[in-house]
Tab-separated table of C-alpha atoms in Angstrom:
chain	number	residue	atom	x	y	z
S	12	MET	CA	0.000	0.000	0.000
S	13	CYS	CA	1.284	3.391	-0.901
S	14	LEU	CA	1.732	5.748	2.146
S	15	ILE	CA	2.087	9.499	2.012
S	16	LEU	CA	3.183	11.729	4.926
S	17	VAL	CA	1.371	15.073	4.865
S	18	SER	CA	1.700	17.638	7.680
S	19	GLY	CA	2.463	15.029	10.312
S	20	THR	CA	-0.365	12.638	9.234
S	21	LEU	CA	0.117	9.206	7.684
S	22	MET	CA	-2.258	8.912	4.738
S	23	SER	CA	-3.094	5.808	2.748
S	24	PHE	CA	-5.655	5.317	0.040
S	25	GLY	CA	-8.916	4.840	1.894
S	26	GLN	CA	-7.458	5.279	5.418
S	27	VAL	CA	-6.190	8.188	7.601
S	28	THR	CA	-4.207	7.446	10.742
S	29	PRO	CA	-3.374	10.512	12.859
S	30	VAL	CA	0.007	10.673	14.579
S	31	VAL	CA	-0.547	10.979	18.336
S	32	LYS	CA	2.092	13.173	19.957
S	33	PRO	CA	2.905	12.489	23.616
S	34	VAL	CA	1.783	15.194	26.087
S	35	PRO	CA	4.760	16.440	28.104
S	36	PRO	CA	4.343	16.122	31.867
S	37	THR	CA	3.386	19.266	33.760
S	38	ILE	CA	6.392	20.637	35.612
S	39	PRO	CA	5.482	22.540	38.764
S	40	VAL	CA	6.794	26.106	38.949
S	41	VAL	CA	9.266	26.383	41.815
S	42	PRO	CA	9.471	29.911	43.289
S	43	VAL	CA	12.857	31.591	43.030
S	44	LEU	CA	14.048	32.950	46.355
S	45	LEU	CA	14.704	36.670	46.338
S	46	SER	CA	17.000	36.163	49.304
S	47	THR	CA	18.321	33.309	51.395
S	48	GLN	CA	18.460	35.527	54.484
S	49	LYS	CA	16.337	34.748	57.515
S	50	ILE	CA	14.029	37.757	57.744
S	51	GLY	CA	12.383	39.189	60.840
S	52	ILE	CA	9.468	41.626	60.682
S	53	ALA	CA	9.049	44.418	63.238
S	54	GLY	CA	5.467	45.692	63.246
S	55	LEU	CA	2.482	45.221	60.968
S	56	ALA	CA	0.940	48.706	61.120
S	57	HIS	CA	2.381	49.878	57.782
S	58	ASP	CA	0.351	48.857	54.737
S	59	HIS	CA	3.558	48.271	52.754
S	60	VAL	CA	3.938	45.071	54.771
S	61	HIS	CA	1.577	43.445	52.259
S	62	ASN	CA	4.503	43.396	49.805
S	63	ILE	CA	6.802	41.232	51.925
S	64	LEU	CA	3.966	39.017	53.175
S	65	GLY	CA	2.878	38.452	49.585
S	66	ASP	CA	6.441	37.396	48.755
S	67	TYR	CA	6.357	35.000	51.732
S	68	ARG	CA	3.076	33.499	50.580
S	69	ASP	CA	4.571	32.992	47.127
S	70	GLY	CA	7.626	31.225	48.528
S	71	LYS	CA	10.087	33.990	47.617
S	72	VAL	CA	11.383	34.950	51.069
S	73	LEU	CA	12.128	33.270	54.403
S	74	ILE	CA	10.318	35.017	57.252
S	75	VAL	CA	11.313	33.446	60.562
S	76	GLY	CA	9.595	35.828	62.975
S	77	ILE	CA	7.084	38.671	63.232
S	78	ALA	CA	6.959	40.983	66.255
S	79	GLU	CA	3.629	42.776	66.743
S	80	ALA	CA	1.944	43.577	70.070
S	81	ASP	CA	-1.541	44.194	68.603
S	82	LYS	CA	-3.269	40.790	68.707
S	83	GLN	CA	-6.118	41.838	66.388
S	84	LEU	CA	-3.653	43.102	63.804
S	85	ARG	CA	-1.687	39.872	64.030
S	86	ALA	CA	-4.831	37.770	63.650
S	87	ARG	CA	-5.904	39.659	60.540
S	88	TYR	CA	-2.610	39.172	58.740
S	89	GLN	CA	-2.263	35.599	59.939
S	90	LYS	CA	-5.588	34.706	58.381
S	91	GLN	CA	-4.989	36.635	55.157
S	92	TYR	CA	-1.549	35.128	54.483
S	93	ASN	CA	-1.953	31.770	56.249
S	94	LEU	CA	0.923	32.458	58.627
S	95	PRO	CA	1.920	29.857	61.249
S	96	ASP	CA	1.508	30.608	64.973
S	97	SER	CA	5.169	29.794	65.530
S	98	ILE	CA	6.493	32.950	63.888
S	99	PHE	CA	4.483	35.460	65.961
S	100	PHE	CA	5.829	37.301	68.994
S	101	ASP	CA	4.474	40.239	70.968
S	102	ASP	CA	7.932	41.715	71.513
S	103	LEU	CA	10.841	42.372	69.136
S	104	LYS	CA	13.546	41.406	71.626
S	105	LYS	CA	11.854	38.045	72.217
S	106	MET	CA	11.562	37.437	68.497
S	107	VAL	CA	15.174	38.174	67.564
S	108	THR	CA	16.452	36.202	70.560
S	109	ALA	CA	14.381	33.138	69.691
S	110	LYS	CA	14.563	33.225	65.884
S	111	LYS	CA	17.935	34.908	65.280
S	112	PRO	CA	17.069	36.614	61.962
S	113	ASP	CA	19.826	37.826	59.668
S	114	VAL	CA	17.973	41.098	59.032
S	115	VAL	CA	14.904	42.862	60.403
S	116	LEU	CA	12.466	44.869	58.270
S	117	GLY	CA	10.506	47.652	59.947
S	118	TYR	CA	6.797	48.138	59.214
S	119	ASN	CA	5.900	50.092	62.333
S	120	PRO	CA	5.255	53.830	62.879
S	121	VAL	CA	8.180	55.997	61.752
S	122	ALA	CA	8.790	57.274	65.284
S	123	LYS	CA	9.273	53.639	66.365
S	124	HIS	CA	12.040	52.917	63.849
S	125	ILE	CA	14.536	53.922	66.498
S	126	ASP	CA	13.222	51.148	68.771
S	127	ILE	CA	14.114	48.539	66.154
S	128	VAL	CA	17.676	49.807	65.911
S	129	GLU	CA	18.033	49.980	69.708
S	130	VAL	CA	17.223	46.254	69.860
S	131	CYS	CA	18.915	44.981	66.708
S	132	ALA	CA	22.141	46.995	66.501
S	133	PRO	CA	23.780	45.591	69.680
S	134	LEU	CA	23.010	42.088	68.370
S	135	GLY	CA	24.679	42.805	65.027
S	136	ILE	CA	21.413	42.532	63.073
S	137	SER	CA	21.086	44.848	60.061
S	138	VAL	CA	17.846	46.768	59.579
S	139	MET	CA	15.803	48.129	56.694
S	140	VAL	CA	12.902	50.472	57.494
S	141	GLU	CA	10.231	51.961	55.272
S	142	LYS	CA	10.770	55.594	54.353
S	143	PRO	CA	11.579	57.982	55.914
S	144	LEU	CA	14.433	56.888	58.156
S	145	ALA	CA	12.986	58.509	61.293
S	146	ALA	CA	10.318	60.902	62.514
S	147	THR	CA	12.850	63.505	63.667
S	148	LEU	CA	16.458	64.412	63.010
S	149	ALA	CA	17.302	63.697	66.670
S	150	GLN	CA	16.046	60.128	66.290
S	151	ALA	CA	18.013	59.714	63.064
S	152	ILE	CA	21.228	60.898	64.745
S	153	ARG	CA	20.793	58.317	67.508
S	154	MET	CA	20.089	55.592	64.940
S	155	GLU	CA	23.175	56.546	62.946
S	156	PHE	CA	25.298	56.380	66.105
S	157	LEU	CA	24.060	52.865	66.899
S	158	ALA	CA	24.520	51.630	63.339
S	159	LEU	CA	28.104	52.865	63.197
S	160	LYS	CA	28.951	51.687	66.711
S	161	TYR	CA	27.754	48.145	66.118
S	162	TYR	CA	28.746	48.006	62.453
S	163	ILE	CA	25.351	47.117	61.017
S	164	LYS	CA	23.718	48.178	57.795
S	165	LEU	CA	20.805	50.579	58.331
S	166	MET	CA	18.881	51.062	55.100
S	167	THR	CA	15.735	52.961	54.107
S	168	ASN	CA	13.323	51.553	51.533
S	169	TYR	CA	11.576	53.853	49.044
S	170	GLU	CA	9.079	52.661	46.465
S	171	THR	CA	10.701	54.870	43.825
S	172	THR	CA	14.102	53.212	44.279
S	173	TRP	CA	12.750	50.357	42.188
S	174	TYR	CA	11.438	52.536	39.332
S	175	PRO	CA	13.293	51.786	36.053
S	176	SER	CA	12.408	55.271	34.788
S	177	TYR	CA	14.237	57.006	37.646
S	178	GLN	CA	17.339	54.881	37.159
S	179	HIS	CA	17.306	55.760	33.443
S	180	VAL	CA	17.183	59.485	34.248
S	181	TYR	CA	20.033	59.118	36.719
S	182	ASN	CA	22.186	57.142	34.274
S	183	LEU	CA	21.898	59.759	31.535
S	184	ALA	CA	22.456	62.619	33.977
S	185	ALA	CA	25.550	60.838	35.348
S	186	LYS	CA	26.942	60.586	31.807
S	187	ASP	CA	26.562	64.372	31.523
S	188	SER	CA	24.049	63.936	28.709
S	189	LEU	CA	21.949	66.747	30.209
S	190	GLY	CA	24.878	68.997	31.016
S	191	GLN	CA	25.067	70.391	34.529
S	192	ILE	CA	21.858	69.886	36.493
S	193	ARG	CA	20.156	73.208	37.203
S	194	LYS	CA	16.696	72.292	38.465
S	195	MET	CA	14.923	69.226	39.832
S	196	VAL	CA	11.179	69.009	40.418
S	197	VAL	CA	9.625	66.063	42.243
S	198	HIS	CA	5.887	65.494	42.670
S	199	ASP	CA	4.718	62.869	45.154
S	200	GLY	CA	1.158	62.667	46.390
S	201	HIS	CA	-2.389	61.416	46.080
S	202	GLN	CA	-5.927	62.177	47.259
S	203	GLY	CA	-5.023	61.396	50.862
S	204	PRO	CA	-4.397	58.199	52.866
S	205	LYS	CA	-7.994	57.956	54.065
S	206	GLU	CA	-9.380	58.797	50.638
S	207	ILE	CA	-7.425	56.042	48.872
S	208	GLY	CA	-8.418	53.421	51.445
S	209	CYS	CA	-5.338	52.957	53.626
S	210	SER	CA	-6.045	50.787	56.658
S	211	LYS	CA	-7.087	52.367	59.938
S	212	ASP	CA	-4.000	50.937	61.639
S	213	PHE	CA	-1.862	52.760	59.072
S	214	THR	CA	-3.701	56.102	59.005
S	215	ASN	CA	-3.909	56.291	62.799
S	216	TRP	CA	-0.167	56.848	63.083
S	217	LEU	CA	0.448	58.331	59.619
S	218	THR	CA	-1.718	61.331	60.542
S	219	ASP	CA	-0.185	61.766	63.999
S	220	PRO	CA	2.515	64.487	64.269
S	221	GLU	CA	4.489	62.528	66.869
S	222	LEU	CA	4.331	59.048	65.351
S	223	ASN	CA	4.951	60.198	61.757
S	224	GLY	CA	6.915	63.355	62.480
S	225	ALA	CA	4.587	65.434	60.268
S	226	GLY	CA	1.871	64.828	57.687
S	227	ALA	CA	2.367	64.935	53.930
S	228	LEU	CA	5.693	66.702	54.442
S	229	ASN	CA	7.316	63.596	55.950
S	230	ASP	CA	5.206	61.011	54.137
S	231	PHE	CA	5.868	62.320	50.633
S	232	GLY	CA	8.470	65.071	51.020
S	233	CYS	CA	11.093	62.448	51.835
S	234	TYR	CA	10.888	61.061	48.273
S	235	GLY	CA	12.023	64.306	46.692
S	236	ALA	CA	14.729	64.901	49.291
S	237	ASN	CA	16.040	61.394	48.667
S	238	LEU	CA	16.048	61.695	44.872
S	239	MET	CA	17.752	65.098	44.904
S	240	THR	CA	20.453	63.854	47.272
S	241	TRP	CA	21.032	60.959	44.859
S	242	LEU	CA	21.110	63.114	41.731
S	243	MET	CA	23.474	65.587	43.416
S	244	ASN	CA	25.799	62.725	44.453
S	245	GLY	CA	25.350	63.230	48.181
S	246	GLN	CA	25.908	66.976	48.163
S	247	LYS	CA	24.225	68.757	51.073
S	248	PRO	CA	21.981	71.725	50.256
S	249	ILE	CA	22.938	75.205	51.398
S	250	ALA	CA	19.423	76.346	52.361
S	251	ILE	CA	15.818	75.206	52.675
S	252	THR	CA	12.565	77.159	52.410
S	253	ALA	CA	9.207	75.481	52.942
S	254	VAL	CA	5.487	76.206	53.023
S	255	ALA	CA	2.845	73.904	54.522
S	256	ARG	CA	-0.897	74.115	53.915
S	257	HIS	CA	-3.791	72.611	55.825
S	258	PHE	CA	-6.690	72.260	53.416
S	259	LYS	CA	-8.428	69.267	55.043
S	260	LEU	CA	-8.859	70.351	58.630
S	261	GLN	CA	-11.742	67.994	59.297
S	262	THR	CA	-10.071	64.951	57.759
S	263	TYR	CA	-6.533	65.564	59.029
S	264	PRO	CA	-6.852	67.884	62.027
S	265	LYS	CA	-3.371	67.277	63.459
S	266	VAL	CA	-1.048	67.563	60.449
S	267	GLU	CA	-0.506	69.441	57.204
S	268	ASP	CA	-1.845	67.810	54.030
S	269	ASP	CA	0.240	69.751	51.514
S	270	ALA	CA	3.850	70.945	51.513
S	271	THR	CA	6.249	72.660	49.113
S	272	ILE	CA	9.991	72.623	49.811
S	273	ILE	CA	12.641	74.636	47.934
S	274	VAL	CA	16.073	73.038	48.192
S	275	GLU	CA	19.010	75.282	47.290
S	276	TYR	CA	22.353	73.949	46.066
S	277	PRO	CA	25.309	76.081	44.930
S	278	THR	CA	24.593	75.288	41.269
S	279	ALA	CA	21.007	73.976	41.251
S	280	THR	CA	17.551	74.313	42.765
S	281	GLY	CA	15.176	71.569	43.800
S	282	ILE	CA	11.419	71.860	44.247
S	283	ILE	CA	9.615	69.191	46.249
S	284	GLU	CA	5.818	69.077	46.012
S	285	ALA	CA	4.181	66.692	48.493
S	286	SER	CA	0.442	66.396	48.967
S	287	TRP	CA	-2.532	64.461	50.309
S	288	ASN	CA	-4.733	66.863	48.414
S	289	TRP	CA	-4.455	65.971	44.723
S	290	PRO	CA	-7.211	64.642	42.453
S	291	PHE	CA	-5.161	61.534	41.612
S	292	SER	CA	-1.860	59.848	42.515
S	293	ILE	CA	1.327	61.312	41.075
S	294	LYS	CA	4.934	60.177	41.432
S	295	ASP	CA	7.218	61.797	38.901
S	296	LEU	CA	10.635	63.398	38.503
S	297	GLU	CA	11.813	66.239	36.272
S	298	VAL	CA	15.464	67.132	35.741
S	299	PHE	CA	16.608	70.216	33.820
S	300	GLY	CA	20.222	70.547	32.682
S	301	ASP	CA	22.140	73.074	30.644
S	302	GLU	CA	21.770	70.883	27.561
S	303	GLY	CA	18.692	68.768	28.107
S	304	TYR	CA	15.559	67.829	29.997
S	305	MET	CA	14.177	64.518	31.255
S	306	HIS	CA	10.832	63.710	32.807
S	307	ALA	CA	10.168	60.342	34.429
S	308	LEU	CA	6.407	60.386	34.012
S	309	ASP	CA	5.789	57.310	36.156
S	310	LYS	CA	7.457	54.009	36.983
S	311	ASP	CA	8.381	53.148	33.389
S	312	ASN	CA	7.916	56.022	30.933
S	313	VAL	CA	10.499	58.742	30.328
S	314	THR	CA	10.318	61.821	28.128
S	315	THR	CA	13.642	63.255	26.958
S	316	ARG	CA	14.762	66.284	25.000
S	317	ILE	CA	18.512	66.821	24.584
S	318	ASP	CA	20.504	69.359	22.580
S	319	LYS	CA	17.480	70.806	20.722
S	320	LYS	CA	16.586	67.441	19.243
S	321	PRO	CA	12.912	66.403	19.041
S	322	MET	CA	11.354	65.177	22.243
S	323	THR	CA	11.121	61.403	22.610
S	324	THR	CA	9.221	59.150	25.016
S	325	ILE	CA	10.474	55.666	25.789
S	326	ILE	CA	9.843	52.807	28.170
S	327	ALA	CA	12.902	52.600	30.426
S	328	PRO	CA	14.884	49.347	30.374
S	329	PRO	CA	14.093	47.086	33.338
S	330	LEU	CA	16.312	47.044	36.393
S	331	LEU	CA	18.712	44.126	36.644
S	332	ALA	CA	18.753	41.684	39.557
S	333	PRO	CA	19.624	41.958	42.386
S	334	ASN	CA	19.010	45.707	42.144
S	335	ASP	CA	15.390	45.306	41.095
S	336	HIS	CA	13.881	44.413	44.474
S	337	PRO	CA	14.479	45.637	48.044
S	338	ILE	CA	14.950	42.136	49.470
S	339	SER	CA	17.523	40.907	46.954
S	340	TYR	CA	19.247	44.294	47.187
S	341	LEU	CA	19.407	44.080	50.980
S	342	GLN	CA	21.090	40.678	50.903
S	343	GLN	CA	23.716	42.022	48.511
S	344	VAL	CA	24.413	45.013	50.755
S	345	VAL	CA	24.659	42.977	53.964
S	346	ASN	CA	26.970	40.427	52.340
S	347	ASP	CA	29.224	43.053	50.746
S	348	ARG	CA	30.204	45.840	53.138
S	349	GLN	CA	31.384	48.008	50.241
S	350	ARG	CA	27.888	48.241	48.758
S	351	GLY	CA	24.972	50.405	49.850
S	352	ILE	CA	27.244	53.150	51.189
S	353	ALA	CA	26.120	55.968	48.908
S	354	ASP	CA	22.804	55.336	47.184
S	355	ARG	CA	19.112	56.033	47.721
S	356	SER	CA	18.772	53.444	50.490
S	357	SER	CA	22.020	54.279	52.272
S	358	LEU	CA	22.335	55.689	55.767
S	359	LYS	CA	24.619	58.439	54.481
S	360	TYR	CA	22.082	59.769	51.982
S	361	ASN	CA	19.140	59.382	54.320
S	362	MET	CA	20.822	61.407	57.035
S	363	ILE	CA	20.884	64.236	54.488
S	364	VAL	CA	17.196	63.568	53.767
S	365	MET	CA	16.481	63.968	57.473
S	366	GLN	CA	18.391	67.258	57.552
S	367	ILE	CA	16.291	68.547	54.647
S	368	LEU	CA	13.015	67.527	56.305
S	369	ASP	CA	14.092	68.990	59.649
S	370	ALA	CA	15.043	72.295	58.015
S	371	ALA	CA	11.707	72.332	56.154
S	372	LYS	CA	9.822	71.982	59.433
S	373	ARG	CA	11.885	74.778	60.984
S	374	SER	CA	11.302	76.965	57.942
S	375	ILE	CA	7.548	76.495	58.301
S	376	ALA	CA	7.572	77.104	62.055
S	377	GLU	CA	9.793	80.190	61.840
S	378	ASN	CA	8.466	81.438	58.491
S	379	LYS	CA	11.944	81.961	57.051
S	380	ARG	CA	14.679	80.488	54.890
S	381	ILE	CA	16.875	78.082	56.853
S	382	VAL	CA	20.592	78.100	56.035
S	383	LEU	CA	22.294	74.758	56.654
């Protein structure tokens, strides 16, 4: 019988026999660890904690202990992320003593960041807190002293550190593609923490002048101060002038909901606009140089105009591991003492951020320009 092979099918006159291909076995997807470090969590009152708990649920990180005194808060997160009883403690000292984490991440009120360092530094445990570093400059100075005394890494995590668009702007500015930087404008804000649905546990301290150190000025002003310090390669400003507004007295009676900070450098000016009073969320960065302009419109998109050429808009190239995630970054920094010394997360740069925020508060209180 004459056989013909056509498109994978054996054909004979009067008969068709399909070729059955074997189905490959399903291979389960094994999560890739972002870090092999044993992680401890201090506090659950910051809504950003969902990020690390989501990574734990997905098998990407190793959380060995969580310290949180609020039993209701613990129960809520335990149920949501299916967390075992064995990792919960009501006290940070008990947790680090029992579980011996390699690092501790802080998700408690900003004014309580210092408490984490007081416990962890003498034990040689490095710490990363959510921005800003501290509620006050005095707290930050004490934290810096402890970190240096006990030789730990003390890092500050900003959402915008992991924006590809911001890294792209920095890279071109560092290559002098824009010429000398003359002006930086940073917008960070949204409708307000209550308006966008932040948890009550979060807003209770975020809108408290003692626990947060201020309102929108600390919450969002720190982003601009951090980015400008980075773009200016750690240069300290020469003067700060700030204005705070209180538009939502009924919603936020204790703290300002809008702040504008002018940051003066010898050769450049920075403008920080921070608000809980905008019609929608904005996080962007503008940099003006002698020869060009760049605008990171959001996390990914960047508009550029250099040397009178037509304006272009691109999607920034993705960040490369391990510098694309705070947890993988932290492991790299802790393992290599030469890393994380002068960047957006570093203690050095965030001490300058705290000086800028402190001067802004003094400028508002005294209604004058503060010379540093």
